[in-house]
mmCIF file of C-alpha atoms in Angstrom:
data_model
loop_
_atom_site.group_PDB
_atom_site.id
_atom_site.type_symbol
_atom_site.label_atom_id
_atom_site.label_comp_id
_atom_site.label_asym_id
_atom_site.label_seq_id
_atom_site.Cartn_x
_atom_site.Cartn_y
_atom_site.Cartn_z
ATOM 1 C CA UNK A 148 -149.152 63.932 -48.615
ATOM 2 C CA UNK A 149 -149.705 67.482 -49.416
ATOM 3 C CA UNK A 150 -151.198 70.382 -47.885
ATOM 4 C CA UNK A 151 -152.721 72.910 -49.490
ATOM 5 C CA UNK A 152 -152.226 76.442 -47.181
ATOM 6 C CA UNK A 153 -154.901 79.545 -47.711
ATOM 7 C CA UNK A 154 -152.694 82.029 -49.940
ATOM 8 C CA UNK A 155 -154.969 84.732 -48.068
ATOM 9 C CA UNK A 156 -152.794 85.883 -45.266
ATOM 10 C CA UNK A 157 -152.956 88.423 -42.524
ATOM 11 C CA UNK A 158 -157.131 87.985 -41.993
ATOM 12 C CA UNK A 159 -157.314 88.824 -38.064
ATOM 13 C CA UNK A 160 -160.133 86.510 -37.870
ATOM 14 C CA UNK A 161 -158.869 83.968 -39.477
ATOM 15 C CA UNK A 162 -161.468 83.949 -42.230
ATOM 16 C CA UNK A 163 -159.926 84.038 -45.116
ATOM 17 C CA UNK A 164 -163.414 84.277 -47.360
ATOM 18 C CA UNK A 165 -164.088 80.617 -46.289
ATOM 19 C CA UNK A 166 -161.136 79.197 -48.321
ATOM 20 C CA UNK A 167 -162.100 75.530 -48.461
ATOM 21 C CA UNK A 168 -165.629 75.934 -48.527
ATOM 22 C CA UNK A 169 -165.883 73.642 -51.418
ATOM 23 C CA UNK A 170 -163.429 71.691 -53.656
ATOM 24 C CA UNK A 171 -163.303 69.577 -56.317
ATOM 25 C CA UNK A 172 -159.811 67.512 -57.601
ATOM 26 C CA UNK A 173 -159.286 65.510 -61.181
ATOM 27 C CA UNK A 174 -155.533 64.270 -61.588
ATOM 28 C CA UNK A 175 -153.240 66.034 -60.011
ATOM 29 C CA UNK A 176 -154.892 69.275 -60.033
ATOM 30 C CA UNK A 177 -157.315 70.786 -57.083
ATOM 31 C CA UNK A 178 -159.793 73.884 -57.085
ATOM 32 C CA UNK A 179 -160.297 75.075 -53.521
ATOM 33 C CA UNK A 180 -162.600 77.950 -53.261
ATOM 34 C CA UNK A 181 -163.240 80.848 -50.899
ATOM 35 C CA UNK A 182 -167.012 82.162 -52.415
ATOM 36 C CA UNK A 183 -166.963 85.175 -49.849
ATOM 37 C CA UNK A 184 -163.402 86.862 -50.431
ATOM 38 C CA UNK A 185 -164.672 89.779 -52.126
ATOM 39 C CA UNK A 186 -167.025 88.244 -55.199
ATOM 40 C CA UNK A 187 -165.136 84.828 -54.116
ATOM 41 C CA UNK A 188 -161.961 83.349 -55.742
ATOM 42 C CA UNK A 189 -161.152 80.108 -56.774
ATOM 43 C CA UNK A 190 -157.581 78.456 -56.335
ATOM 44 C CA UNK A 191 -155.848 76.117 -58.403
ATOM 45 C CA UNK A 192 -153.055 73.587 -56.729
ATOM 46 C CA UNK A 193 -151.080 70.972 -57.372
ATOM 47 C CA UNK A 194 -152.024 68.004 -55.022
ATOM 48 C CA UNK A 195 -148.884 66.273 -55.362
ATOM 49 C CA UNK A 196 -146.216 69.376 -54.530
ATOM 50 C CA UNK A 197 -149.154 71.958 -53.009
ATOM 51 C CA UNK A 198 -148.010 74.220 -54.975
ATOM 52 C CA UNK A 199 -150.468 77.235 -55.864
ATOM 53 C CA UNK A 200 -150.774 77.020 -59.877
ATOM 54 C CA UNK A 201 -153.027 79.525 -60.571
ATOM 55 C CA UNK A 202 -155.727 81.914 -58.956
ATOM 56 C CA UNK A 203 -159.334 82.304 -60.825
ATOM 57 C CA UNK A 204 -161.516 85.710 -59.113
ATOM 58 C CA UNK A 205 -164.927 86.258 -60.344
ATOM 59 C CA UNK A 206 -164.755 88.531 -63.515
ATOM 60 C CA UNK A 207 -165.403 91.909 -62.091
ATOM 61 C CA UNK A 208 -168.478 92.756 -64.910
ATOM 62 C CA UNK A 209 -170.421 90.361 -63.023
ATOM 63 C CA UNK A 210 -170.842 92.228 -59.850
ATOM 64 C CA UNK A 211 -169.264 92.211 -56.612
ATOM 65 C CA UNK A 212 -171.167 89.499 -54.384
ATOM 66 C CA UNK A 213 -171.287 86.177 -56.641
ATOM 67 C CA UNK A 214 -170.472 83.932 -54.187
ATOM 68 C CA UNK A 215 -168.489 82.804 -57.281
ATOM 69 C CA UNK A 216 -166.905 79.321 -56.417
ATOM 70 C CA UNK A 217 -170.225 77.986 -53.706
ATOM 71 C CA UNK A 218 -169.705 74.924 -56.106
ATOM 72 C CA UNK A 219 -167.034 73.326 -58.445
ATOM 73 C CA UNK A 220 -166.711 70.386 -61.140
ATOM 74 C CA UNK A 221 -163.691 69.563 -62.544
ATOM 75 C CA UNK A 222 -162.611 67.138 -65.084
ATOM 76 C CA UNK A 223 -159.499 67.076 -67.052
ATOM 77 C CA UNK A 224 -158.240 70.863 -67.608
ATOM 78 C CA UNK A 225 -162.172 71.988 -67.594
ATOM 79 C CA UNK A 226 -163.752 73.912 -64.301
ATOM 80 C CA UNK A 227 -167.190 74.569 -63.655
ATOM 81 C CA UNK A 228 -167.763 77.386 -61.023
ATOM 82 C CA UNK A 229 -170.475 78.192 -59.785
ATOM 83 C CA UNK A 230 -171.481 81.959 -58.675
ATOM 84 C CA UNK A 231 -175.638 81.679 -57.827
ATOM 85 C CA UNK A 232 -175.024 85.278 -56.325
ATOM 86 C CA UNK A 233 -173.735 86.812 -59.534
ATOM 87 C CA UNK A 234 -176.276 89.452 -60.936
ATOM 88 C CA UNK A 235 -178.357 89.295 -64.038
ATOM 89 C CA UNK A 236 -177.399 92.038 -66.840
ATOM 90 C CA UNK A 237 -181.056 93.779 -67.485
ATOM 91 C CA UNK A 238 -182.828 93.497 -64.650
ATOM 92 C CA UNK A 239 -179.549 93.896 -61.776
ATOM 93 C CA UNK A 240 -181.574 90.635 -60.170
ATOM 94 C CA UNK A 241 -179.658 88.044 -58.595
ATOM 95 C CA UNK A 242 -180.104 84.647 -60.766
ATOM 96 C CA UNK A 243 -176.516 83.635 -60.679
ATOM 97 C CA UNK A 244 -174.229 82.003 -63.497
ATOM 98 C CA UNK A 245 -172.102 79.107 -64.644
ATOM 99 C CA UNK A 246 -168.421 79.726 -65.235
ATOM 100 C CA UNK A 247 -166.583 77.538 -67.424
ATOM 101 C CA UNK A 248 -162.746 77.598 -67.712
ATOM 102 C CA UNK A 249 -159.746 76.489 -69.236
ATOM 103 C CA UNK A 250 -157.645 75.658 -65.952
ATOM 104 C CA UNK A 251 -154.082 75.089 -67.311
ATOM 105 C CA UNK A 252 -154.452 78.310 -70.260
ATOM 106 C CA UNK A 253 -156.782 80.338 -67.655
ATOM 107 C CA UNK A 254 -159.419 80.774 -70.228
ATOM 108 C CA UNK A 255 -162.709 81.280 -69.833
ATOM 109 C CA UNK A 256 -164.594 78.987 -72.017
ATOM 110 C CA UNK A 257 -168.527 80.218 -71.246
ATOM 111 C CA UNK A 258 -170.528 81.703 -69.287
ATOM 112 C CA UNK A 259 -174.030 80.064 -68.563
ATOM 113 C CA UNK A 260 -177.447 81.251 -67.101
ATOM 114 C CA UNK A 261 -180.966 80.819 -67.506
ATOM 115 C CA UNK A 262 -181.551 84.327 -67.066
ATOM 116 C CA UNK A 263 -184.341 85.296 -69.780
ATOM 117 C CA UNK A 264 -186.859 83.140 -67.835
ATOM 118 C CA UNK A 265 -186.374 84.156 -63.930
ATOM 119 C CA UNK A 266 -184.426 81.197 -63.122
ATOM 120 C CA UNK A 267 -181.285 80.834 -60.621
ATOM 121 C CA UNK A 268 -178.512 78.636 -61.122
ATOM 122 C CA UNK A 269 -178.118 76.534 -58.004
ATOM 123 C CA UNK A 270 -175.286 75.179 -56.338
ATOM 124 C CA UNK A 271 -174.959 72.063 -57.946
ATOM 125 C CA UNK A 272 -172.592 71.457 -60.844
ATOM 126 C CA UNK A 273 -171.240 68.251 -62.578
ATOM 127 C CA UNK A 274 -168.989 67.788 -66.129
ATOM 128 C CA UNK A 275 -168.765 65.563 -68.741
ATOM 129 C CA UNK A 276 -168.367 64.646 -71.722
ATOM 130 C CA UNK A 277 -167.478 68.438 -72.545
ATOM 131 C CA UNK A 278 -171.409 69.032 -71.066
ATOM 132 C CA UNK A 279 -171.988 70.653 -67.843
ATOM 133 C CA UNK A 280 -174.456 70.203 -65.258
ATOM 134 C CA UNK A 281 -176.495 72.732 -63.078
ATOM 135 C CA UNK A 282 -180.122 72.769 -61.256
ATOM 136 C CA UNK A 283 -181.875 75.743 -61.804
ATOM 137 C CA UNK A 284 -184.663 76.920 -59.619
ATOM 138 C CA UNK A 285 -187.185 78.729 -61.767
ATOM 139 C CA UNK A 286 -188.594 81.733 -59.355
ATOM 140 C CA UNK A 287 -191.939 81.906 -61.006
ATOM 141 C CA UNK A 288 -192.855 78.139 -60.678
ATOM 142 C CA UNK A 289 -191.033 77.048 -58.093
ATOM 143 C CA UNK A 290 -189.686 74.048 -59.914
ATOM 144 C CA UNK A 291 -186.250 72.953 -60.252
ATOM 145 C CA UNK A 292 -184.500 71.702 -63.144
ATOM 146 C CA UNK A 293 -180.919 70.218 -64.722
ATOM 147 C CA UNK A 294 -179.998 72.449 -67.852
ATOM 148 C CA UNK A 295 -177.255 71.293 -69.712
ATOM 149 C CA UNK A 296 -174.603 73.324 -71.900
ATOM 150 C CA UNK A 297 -172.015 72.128 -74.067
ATOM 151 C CA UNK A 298 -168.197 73.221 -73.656
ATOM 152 C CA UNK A 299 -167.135 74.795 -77.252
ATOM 153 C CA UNK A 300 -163.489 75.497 -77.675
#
């Protein structure tokens, strides 16, 4: 049994940006997210030592309230994160984006949105078969929607 400890220390209320508010495991690897520590961050751990393997922020072009890690998918050594706070590029609207990385390189595959057509990227993510998953909520409509990207390496 391992434990996996908040590498955010010294938070007099105990906050810690939510660490834990989501997670999502495949193997021995573990993402455990904390969407409100600045634009959120996103933790990588072993499950079998708890060891802390790597730590994923939101990319600082994308604004500074993301929410980036409010939901996680995670197959293999590919992460989905979700950041439905993260701001569009023309308009400075939030609609929110789709992160896709590399976990054991730390690269950053893609980044997804359905921005052209006022829609938001919801909190919902799933991968596979090098395809990820996300509802959209299209703010015009009101409808909601799976879009689908492909992972390219």
């Amino acid at each position: 049994v391992s434990t996996l400890y908040s590498p955010v220390h010294g938070d007099p209320e105990g906050w810690s940006g939510d660490f834990g508010y989501t997670t999502a495991i495949s193997g021995n690897m573990a993402l455990v997210a904390a969407p409100f520590k600045d634009a959120g961050v996103v933790y990588v751990f072993n499950v079998l030592t708890g060891a802390l393997i790597n730590t994923i922020p939101m990319p600082p072009e994308y604004g500074e309230e993301g929410e980036f890690g409010i939901s996680l998918a995670l197959v293999g050594d590919y992460a989905a994160i979700s950041a439905p706070a993260c701001l569009n590029d023309v308009e400075n609207e939030i609609y929110g984006r789709v992160f896709v990385y590399n976990i054991t390189s730390n690269t950053l595959y893609g980044v997804f949105d359905n921005n052209a057509n006022g829609e938001r990227m919801q909190n919902s993510l799933a991968i596979s078969n090098k395809k990820v998953y996300s509802f959209f909520n299209d703010f015009n409509t009101g409808n909601r929607a799976l879009v689908v990207y492909n992972i390219v390496d």
